[in-house]
Coordinates of N, CA and C in Angstrom, one line a residue:
X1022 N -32.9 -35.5 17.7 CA -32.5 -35.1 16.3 C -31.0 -35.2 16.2
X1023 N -30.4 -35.8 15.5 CA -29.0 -36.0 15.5 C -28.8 -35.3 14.3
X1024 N -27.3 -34.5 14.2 CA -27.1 -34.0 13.3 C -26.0 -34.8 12.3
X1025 N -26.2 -34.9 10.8 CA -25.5 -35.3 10.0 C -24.4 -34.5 9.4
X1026 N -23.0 -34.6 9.2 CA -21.7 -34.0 9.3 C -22.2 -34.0 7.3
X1027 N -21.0 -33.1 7.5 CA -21.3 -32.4 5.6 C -20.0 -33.3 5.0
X1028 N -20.1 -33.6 3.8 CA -19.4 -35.3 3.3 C -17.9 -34.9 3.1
X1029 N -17.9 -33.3 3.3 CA -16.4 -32.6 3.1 C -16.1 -33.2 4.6
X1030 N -16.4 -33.4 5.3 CA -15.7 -33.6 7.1 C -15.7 -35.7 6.9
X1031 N -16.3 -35.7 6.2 CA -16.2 -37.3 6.0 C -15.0 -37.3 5.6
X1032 N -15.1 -37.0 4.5 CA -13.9 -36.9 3.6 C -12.7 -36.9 4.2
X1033 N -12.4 -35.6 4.5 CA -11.2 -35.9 5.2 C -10.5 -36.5 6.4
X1034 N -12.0 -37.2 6.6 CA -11.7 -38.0 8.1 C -11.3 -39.5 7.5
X1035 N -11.8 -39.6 7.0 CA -11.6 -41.5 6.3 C -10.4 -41.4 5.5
X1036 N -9.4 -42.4 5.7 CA -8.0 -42.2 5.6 C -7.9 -42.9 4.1
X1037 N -8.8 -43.7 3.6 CA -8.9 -43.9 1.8 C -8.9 -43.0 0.9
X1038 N -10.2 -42.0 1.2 CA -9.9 -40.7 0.7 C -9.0 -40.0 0.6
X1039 N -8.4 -39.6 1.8 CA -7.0 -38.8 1.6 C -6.0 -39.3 1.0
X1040 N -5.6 -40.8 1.2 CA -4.3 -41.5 0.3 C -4.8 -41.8 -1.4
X1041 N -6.5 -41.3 -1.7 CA -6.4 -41.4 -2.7 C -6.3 -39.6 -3.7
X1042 N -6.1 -39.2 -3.0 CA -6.0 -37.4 -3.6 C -4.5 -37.4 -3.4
X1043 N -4.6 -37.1 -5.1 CA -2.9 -36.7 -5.3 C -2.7 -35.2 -5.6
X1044 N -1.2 -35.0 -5.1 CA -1.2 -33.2 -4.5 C -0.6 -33.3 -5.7
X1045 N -0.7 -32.5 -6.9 CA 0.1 -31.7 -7.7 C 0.7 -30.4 -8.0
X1046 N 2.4 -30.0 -7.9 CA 3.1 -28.7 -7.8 C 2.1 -27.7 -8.4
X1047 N 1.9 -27.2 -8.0 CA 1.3 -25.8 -8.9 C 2.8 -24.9 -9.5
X1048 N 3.9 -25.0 -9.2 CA 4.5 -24.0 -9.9 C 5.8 -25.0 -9.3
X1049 N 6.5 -23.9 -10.3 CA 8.4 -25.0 -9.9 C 9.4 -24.3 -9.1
X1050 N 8.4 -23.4 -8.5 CA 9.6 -22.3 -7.3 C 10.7 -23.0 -6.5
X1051 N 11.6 -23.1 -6.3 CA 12.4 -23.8 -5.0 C 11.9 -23.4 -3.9
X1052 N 12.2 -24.7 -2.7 CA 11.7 -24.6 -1.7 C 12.2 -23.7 -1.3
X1053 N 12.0 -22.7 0.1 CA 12.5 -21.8 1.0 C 13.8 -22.2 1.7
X1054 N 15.0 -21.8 2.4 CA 15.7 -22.5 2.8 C 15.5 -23.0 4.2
X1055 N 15.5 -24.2 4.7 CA 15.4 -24.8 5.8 C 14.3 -25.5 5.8
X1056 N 13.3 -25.5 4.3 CA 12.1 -26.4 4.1 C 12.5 -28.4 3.9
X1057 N 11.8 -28.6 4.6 CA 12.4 -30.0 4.3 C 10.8 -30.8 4.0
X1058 N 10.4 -31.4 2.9 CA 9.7 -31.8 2.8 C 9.3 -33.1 3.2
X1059 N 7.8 -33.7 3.7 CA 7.6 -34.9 4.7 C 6.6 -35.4 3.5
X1060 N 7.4 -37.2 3.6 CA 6.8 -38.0 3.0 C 6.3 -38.9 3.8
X1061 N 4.4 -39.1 4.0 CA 3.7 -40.3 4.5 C 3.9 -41.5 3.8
X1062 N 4.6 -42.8 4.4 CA 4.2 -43.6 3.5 C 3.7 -44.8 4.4
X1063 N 3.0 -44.9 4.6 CA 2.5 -46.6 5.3 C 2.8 -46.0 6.8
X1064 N 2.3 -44.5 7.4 CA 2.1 -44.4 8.6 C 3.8 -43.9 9.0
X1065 N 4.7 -43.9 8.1 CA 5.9 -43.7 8.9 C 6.4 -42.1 8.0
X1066 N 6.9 -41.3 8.7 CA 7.0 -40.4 8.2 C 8.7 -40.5 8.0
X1067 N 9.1 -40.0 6.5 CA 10.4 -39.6 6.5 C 10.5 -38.5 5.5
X1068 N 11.6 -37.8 5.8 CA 12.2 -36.5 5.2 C 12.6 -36.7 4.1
X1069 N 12.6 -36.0 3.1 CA 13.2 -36.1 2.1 C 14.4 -34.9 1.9
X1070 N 15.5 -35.6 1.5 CA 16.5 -34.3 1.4 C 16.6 -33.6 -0.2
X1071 N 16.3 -32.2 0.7 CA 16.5 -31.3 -0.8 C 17.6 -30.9 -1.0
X1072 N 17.8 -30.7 -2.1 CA 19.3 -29.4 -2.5 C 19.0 -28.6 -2.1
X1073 N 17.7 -27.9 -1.8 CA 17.4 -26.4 -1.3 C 17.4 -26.6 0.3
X1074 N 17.4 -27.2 0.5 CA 17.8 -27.4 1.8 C 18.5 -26.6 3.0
X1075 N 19.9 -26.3 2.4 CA 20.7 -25.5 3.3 C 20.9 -24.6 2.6
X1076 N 21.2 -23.6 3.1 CA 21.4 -22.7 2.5 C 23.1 -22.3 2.1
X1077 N 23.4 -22.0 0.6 CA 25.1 -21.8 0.5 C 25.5 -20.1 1.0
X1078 N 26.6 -19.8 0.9 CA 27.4 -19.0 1.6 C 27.1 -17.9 0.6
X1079 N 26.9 -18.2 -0.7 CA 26.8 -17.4 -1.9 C 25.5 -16.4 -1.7
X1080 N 24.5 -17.6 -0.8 CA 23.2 -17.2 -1.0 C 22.5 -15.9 0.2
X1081 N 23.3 -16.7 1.2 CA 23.4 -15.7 2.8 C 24.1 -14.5 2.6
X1082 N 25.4 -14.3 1.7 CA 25.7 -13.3 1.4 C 25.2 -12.2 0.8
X1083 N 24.2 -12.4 -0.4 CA 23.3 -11.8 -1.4 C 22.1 -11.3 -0.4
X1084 N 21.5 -12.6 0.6 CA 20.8 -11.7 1.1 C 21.0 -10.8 2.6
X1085 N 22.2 -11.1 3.0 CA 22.8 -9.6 3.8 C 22.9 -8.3 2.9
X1086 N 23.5 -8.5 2.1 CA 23.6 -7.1 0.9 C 21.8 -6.8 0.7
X1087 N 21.2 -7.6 0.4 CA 19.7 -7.1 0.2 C 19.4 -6.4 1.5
X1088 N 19.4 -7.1 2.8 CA 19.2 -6.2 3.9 C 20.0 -5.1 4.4
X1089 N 21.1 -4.8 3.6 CA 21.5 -3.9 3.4 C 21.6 -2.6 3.1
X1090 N 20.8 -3.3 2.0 CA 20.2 -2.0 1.2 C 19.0 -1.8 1.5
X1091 N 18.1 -2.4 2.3 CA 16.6 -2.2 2.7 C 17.2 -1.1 3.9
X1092 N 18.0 -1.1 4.4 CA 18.2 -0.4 5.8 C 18.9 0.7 5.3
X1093 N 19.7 0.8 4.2 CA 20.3 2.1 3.6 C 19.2 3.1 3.0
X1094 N 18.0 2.3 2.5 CA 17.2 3.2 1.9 C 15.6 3.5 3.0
X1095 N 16.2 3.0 3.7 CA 15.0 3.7 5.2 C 14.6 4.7 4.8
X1096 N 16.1 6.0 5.3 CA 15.3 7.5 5.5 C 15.3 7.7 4.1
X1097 N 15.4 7.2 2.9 CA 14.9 8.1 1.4 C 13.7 7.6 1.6
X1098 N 13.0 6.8 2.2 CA 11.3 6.0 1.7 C 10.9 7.5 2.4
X1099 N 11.4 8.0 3.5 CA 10.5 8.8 4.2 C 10.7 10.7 3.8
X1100 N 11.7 10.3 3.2 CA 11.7 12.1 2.4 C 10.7 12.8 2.0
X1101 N 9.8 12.1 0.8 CA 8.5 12.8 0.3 C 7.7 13.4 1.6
X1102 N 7.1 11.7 2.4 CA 6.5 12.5 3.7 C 7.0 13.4 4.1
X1103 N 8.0 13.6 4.6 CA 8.8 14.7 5.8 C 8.6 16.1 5.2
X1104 N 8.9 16.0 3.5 CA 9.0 17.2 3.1 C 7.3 18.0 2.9
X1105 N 6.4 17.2 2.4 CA 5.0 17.3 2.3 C 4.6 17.5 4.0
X1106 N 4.9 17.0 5.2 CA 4.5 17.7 6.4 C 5.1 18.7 6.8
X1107 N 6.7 18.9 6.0 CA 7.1 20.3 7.0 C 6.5 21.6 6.0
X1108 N 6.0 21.0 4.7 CA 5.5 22.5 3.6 C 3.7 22.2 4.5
X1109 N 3.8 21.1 4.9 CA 2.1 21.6 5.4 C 1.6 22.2 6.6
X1110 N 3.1 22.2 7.3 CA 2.6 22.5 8.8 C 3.1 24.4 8.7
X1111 N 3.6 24.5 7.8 CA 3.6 26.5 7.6 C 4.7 26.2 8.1
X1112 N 4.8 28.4 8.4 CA 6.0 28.7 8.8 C 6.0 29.9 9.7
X1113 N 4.9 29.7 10.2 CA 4.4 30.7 11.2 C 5.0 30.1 12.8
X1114 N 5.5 30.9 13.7 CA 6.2 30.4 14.7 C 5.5 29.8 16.2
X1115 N 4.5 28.6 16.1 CA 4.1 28.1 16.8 C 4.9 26.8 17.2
X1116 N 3.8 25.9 18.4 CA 4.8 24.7 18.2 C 4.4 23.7 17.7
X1117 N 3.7 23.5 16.7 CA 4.3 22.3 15.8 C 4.9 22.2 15.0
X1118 N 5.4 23.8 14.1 CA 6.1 24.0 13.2 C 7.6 23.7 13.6
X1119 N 7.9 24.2 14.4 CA 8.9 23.8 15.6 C 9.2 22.6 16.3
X1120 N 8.3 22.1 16.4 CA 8.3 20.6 16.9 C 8.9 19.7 15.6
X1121 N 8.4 20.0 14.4 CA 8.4 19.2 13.2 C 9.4 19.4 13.1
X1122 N 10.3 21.0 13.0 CA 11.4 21.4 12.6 C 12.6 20.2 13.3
X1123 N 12.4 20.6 14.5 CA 13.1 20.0 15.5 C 13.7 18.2 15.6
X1124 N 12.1 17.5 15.4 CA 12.5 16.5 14.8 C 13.3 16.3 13.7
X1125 N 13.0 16.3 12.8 CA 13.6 16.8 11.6 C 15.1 16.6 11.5
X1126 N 15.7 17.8 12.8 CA 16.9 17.5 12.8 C 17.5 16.5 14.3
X1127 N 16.5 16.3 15.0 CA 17.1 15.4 16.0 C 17.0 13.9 15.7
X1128 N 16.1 13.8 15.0 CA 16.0 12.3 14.5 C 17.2 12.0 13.5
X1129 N 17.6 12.3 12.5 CA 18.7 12.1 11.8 C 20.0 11.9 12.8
X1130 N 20.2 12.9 13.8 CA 21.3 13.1 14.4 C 21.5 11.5 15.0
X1131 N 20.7 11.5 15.7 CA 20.5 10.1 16.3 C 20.7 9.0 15.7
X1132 N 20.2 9.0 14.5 CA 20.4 7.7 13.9 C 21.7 7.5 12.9
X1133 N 22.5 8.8 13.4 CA 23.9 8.9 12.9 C 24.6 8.4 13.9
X1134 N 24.4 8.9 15.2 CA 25.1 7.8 16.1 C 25.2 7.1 16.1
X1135 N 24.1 6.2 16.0 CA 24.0 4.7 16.1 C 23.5 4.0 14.7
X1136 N 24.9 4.7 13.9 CA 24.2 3.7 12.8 C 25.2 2.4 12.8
X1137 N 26.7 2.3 13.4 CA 27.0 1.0 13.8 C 26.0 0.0 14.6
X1138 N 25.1 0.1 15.1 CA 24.3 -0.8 15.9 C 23.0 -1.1 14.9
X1139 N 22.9 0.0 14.1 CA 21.7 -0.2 12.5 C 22.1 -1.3 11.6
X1140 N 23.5 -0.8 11.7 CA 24.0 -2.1 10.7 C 24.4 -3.4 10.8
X1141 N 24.5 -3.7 12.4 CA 25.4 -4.5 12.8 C 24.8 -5.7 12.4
X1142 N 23.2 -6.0 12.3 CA 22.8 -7.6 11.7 C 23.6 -8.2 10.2
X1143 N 24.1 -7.0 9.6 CA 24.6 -7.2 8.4 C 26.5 -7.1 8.3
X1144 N 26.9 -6.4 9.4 CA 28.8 -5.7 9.5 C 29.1 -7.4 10.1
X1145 N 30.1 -7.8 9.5 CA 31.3 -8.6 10.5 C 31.6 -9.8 9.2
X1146 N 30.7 -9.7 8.3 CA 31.3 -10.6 6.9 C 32.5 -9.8 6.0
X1147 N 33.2 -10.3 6.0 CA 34.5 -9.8 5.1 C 34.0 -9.7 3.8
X1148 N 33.7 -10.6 3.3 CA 33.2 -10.7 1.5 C 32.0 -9.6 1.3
X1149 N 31.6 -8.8 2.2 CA 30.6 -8.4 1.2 C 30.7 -7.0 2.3
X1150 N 31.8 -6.6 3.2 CA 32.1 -5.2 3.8 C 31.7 -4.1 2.7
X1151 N 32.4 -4.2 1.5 CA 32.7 -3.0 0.7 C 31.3 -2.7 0.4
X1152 N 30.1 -3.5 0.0 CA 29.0 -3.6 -0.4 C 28.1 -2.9 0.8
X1153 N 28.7 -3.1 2.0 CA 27.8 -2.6 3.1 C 28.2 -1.2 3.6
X1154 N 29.3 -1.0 3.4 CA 30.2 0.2 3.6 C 29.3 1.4 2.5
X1155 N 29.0 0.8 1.3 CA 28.3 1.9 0.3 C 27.7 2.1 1.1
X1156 N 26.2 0.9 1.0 CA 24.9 1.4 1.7 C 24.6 2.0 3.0
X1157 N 25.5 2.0 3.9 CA 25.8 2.9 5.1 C 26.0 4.5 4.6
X1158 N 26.6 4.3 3.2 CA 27.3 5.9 2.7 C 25.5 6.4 2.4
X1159 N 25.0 5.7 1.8 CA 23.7 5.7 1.5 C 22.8 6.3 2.3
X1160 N 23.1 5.4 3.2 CA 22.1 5.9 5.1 C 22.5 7.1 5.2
X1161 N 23.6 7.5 5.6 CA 23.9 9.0 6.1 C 23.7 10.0 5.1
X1162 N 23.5 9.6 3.0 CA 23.0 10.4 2.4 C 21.7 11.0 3.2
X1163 N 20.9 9.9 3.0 CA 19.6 10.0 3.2 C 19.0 10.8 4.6
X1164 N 20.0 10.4 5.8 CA 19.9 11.2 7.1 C 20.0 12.8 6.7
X1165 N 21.0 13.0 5.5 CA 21.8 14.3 6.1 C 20.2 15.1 4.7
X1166 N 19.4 14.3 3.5 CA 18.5 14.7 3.1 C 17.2 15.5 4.0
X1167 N 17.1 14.6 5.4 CA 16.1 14.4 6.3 C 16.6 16.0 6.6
X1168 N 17.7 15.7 7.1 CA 18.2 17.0 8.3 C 18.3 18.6 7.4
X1169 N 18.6 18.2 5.8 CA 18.3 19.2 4.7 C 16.8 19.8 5.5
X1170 N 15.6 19.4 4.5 CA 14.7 19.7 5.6 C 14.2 19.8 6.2
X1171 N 14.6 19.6 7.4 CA 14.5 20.4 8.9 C 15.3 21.6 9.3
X1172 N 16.8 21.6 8.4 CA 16.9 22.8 8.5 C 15.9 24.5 7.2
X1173 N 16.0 23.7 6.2 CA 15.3 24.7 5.7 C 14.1 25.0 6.0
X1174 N 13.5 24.3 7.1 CA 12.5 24.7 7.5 C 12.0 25.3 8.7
X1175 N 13.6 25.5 9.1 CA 13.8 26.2 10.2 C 14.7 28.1 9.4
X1176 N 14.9 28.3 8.5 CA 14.9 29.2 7.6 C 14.0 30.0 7.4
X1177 N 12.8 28.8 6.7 CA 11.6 29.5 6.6 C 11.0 30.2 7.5
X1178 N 11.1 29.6 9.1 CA 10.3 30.5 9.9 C 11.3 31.1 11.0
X1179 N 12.7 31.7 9.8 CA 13.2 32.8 10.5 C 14.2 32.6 11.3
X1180 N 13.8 31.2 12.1 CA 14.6 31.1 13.3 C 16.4 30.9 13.5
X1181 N 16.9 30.5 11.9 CA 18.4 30.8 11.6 C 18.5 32.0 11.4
X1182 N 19.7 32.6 12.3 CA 20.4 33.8 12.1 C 21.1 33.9 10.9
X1183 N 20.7 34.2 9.6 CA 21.2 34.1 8.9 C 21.6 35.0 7.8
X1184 N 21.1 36.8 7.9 CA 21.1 37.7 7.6 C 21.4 38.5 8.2
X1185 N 22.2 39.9 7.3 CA 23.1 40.9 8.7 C 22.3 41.9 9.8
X1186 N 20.9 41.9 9.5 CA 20.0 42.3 10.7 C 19.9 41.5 11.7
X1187 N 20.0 40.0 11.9 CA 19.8 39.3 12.7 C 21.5 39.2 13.8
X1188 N 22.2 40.3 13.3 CA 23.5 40.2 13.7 C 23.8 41.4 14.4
X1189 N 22.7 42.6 14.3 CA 23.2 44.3 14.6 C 23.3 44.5 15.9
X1190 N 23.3 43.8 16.9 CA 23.9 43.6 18.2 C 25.5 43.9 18.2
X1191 N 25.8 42.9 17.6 CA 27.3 42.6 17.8 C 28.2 43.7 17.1
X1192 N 27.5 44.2 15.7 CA 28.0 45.1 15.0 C 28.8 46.7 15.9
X1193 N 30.1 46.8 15.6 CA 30.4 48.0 16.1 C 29.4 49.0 15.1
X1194 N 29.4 50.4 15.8 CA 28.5 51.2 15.3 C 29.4 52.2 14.8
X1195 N 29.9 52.5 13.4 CA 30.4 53.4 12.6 C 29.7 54.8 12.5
X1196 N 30.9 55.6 13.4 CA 30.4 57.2 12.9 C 31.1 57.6 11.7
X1197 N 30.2 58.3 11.2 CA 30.4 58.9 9.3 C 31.1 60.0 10.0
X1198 N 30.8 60.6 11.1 CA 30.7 61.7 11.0 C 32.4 62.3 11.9
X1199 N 32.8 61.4 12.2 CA 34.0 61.6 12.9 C 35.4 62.4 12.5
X1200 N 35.5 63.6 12.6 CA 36.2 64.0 12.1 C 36.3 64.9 11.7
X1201 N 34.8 64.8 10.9 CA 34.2 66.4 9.8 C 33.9 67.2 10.9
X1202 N 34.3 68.5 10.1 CA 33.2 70.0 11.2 C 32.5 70.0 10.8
X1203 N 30.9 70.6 11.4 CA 29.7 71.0 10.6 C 30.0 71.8 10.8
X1204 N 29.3 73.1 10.1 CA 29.4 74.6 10.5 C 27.1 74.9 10.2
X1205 N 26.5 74.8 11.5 CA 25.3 75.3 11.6 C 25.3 76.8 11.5
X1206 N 24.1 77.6 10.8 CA 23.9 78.9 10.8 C 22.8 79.1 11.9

């Protein structure tokens, strides 16, 4: 019993067929940059040169600033989360509340250090510094938002010293009474 192939595998195997289907653009997008399109003709392949071809200095610049700004608005994508897990994890003094807190503020710090090395795929173009210089101002907005709630959420459960009971150690201890005579019957 031999099996017969389905007329779609013919098709594309017999080389009449194929040179007689003509491809039509679906739309007028420009090519990608570095697309070079390949023309069959008579078995020899040659390239055809586009304008879209290479990419101009105008165009590499626009999309450094675009990645620029994808990397400056990092920690704002992640605000809502952060703030929705540290209101959901309480403020009762266990450790994940503490864990969360903690992150909260160690992750920002970090990525303050090294935000020359965050930006570096984008820093070293003169023409478009000032443009990258905002979005960096941006990043560290957004870090110092992160590290907002971690500290207020380290508030919530007390753990900042931040009221004058949390201080009555240190307080000298004021006698009223120094000075006066009582006179007991």
């Amino acid at each position: 019993m031999t099996e017969q192939l389905p007329q779609w595998v013919l098709n594309l195997t017999d080389s009449k067929t194929t040179n007689s289907l003509k491809e039509e653009p679906k739309s007028k997008l420009p090519a990608p940059f570095g697309y070079k399109p390949v023309v069959i003709t008579g078995g020899k392949v040659k390239h055809k040169n586009s304008a879209n071809g290479t990419p101009s200095s105008q165009n590499i610049n626009q999309l450094q600033i675009q990645k620029a700004w994808q990397i400056a608005f990092g920690p704002a994508k992640s605000i809502p989360m952060n703030f929705v897990m540290s209101y959901m994890s309480g403020t009762s003094l266990q450790i994940i509340p503490i864990m969360t807190a903690l992150m909260l503020l160690s992750g920002p710090i970090k990525a303050l250090f090294t935000i020359l090395t965050t930006f570096k795929p984008v820093l070293g173009n003169k023409e478009i510094e000032p443009q990258v210089r905002v979005a960096m101002f941006v990043f560290i907005l957004g870090q110092g938002a992160l590290m907002y709630i971690g500290i207020r959420k380290l508030n919530q459960m007390g753990v900042i010293p931040n009221t004058a009971s949390d201080w009555l150690v240190w307080e000298k201890l004021i006698d009223y009474n120094r000075g006066i005579e009582s006179y007991t019957f």
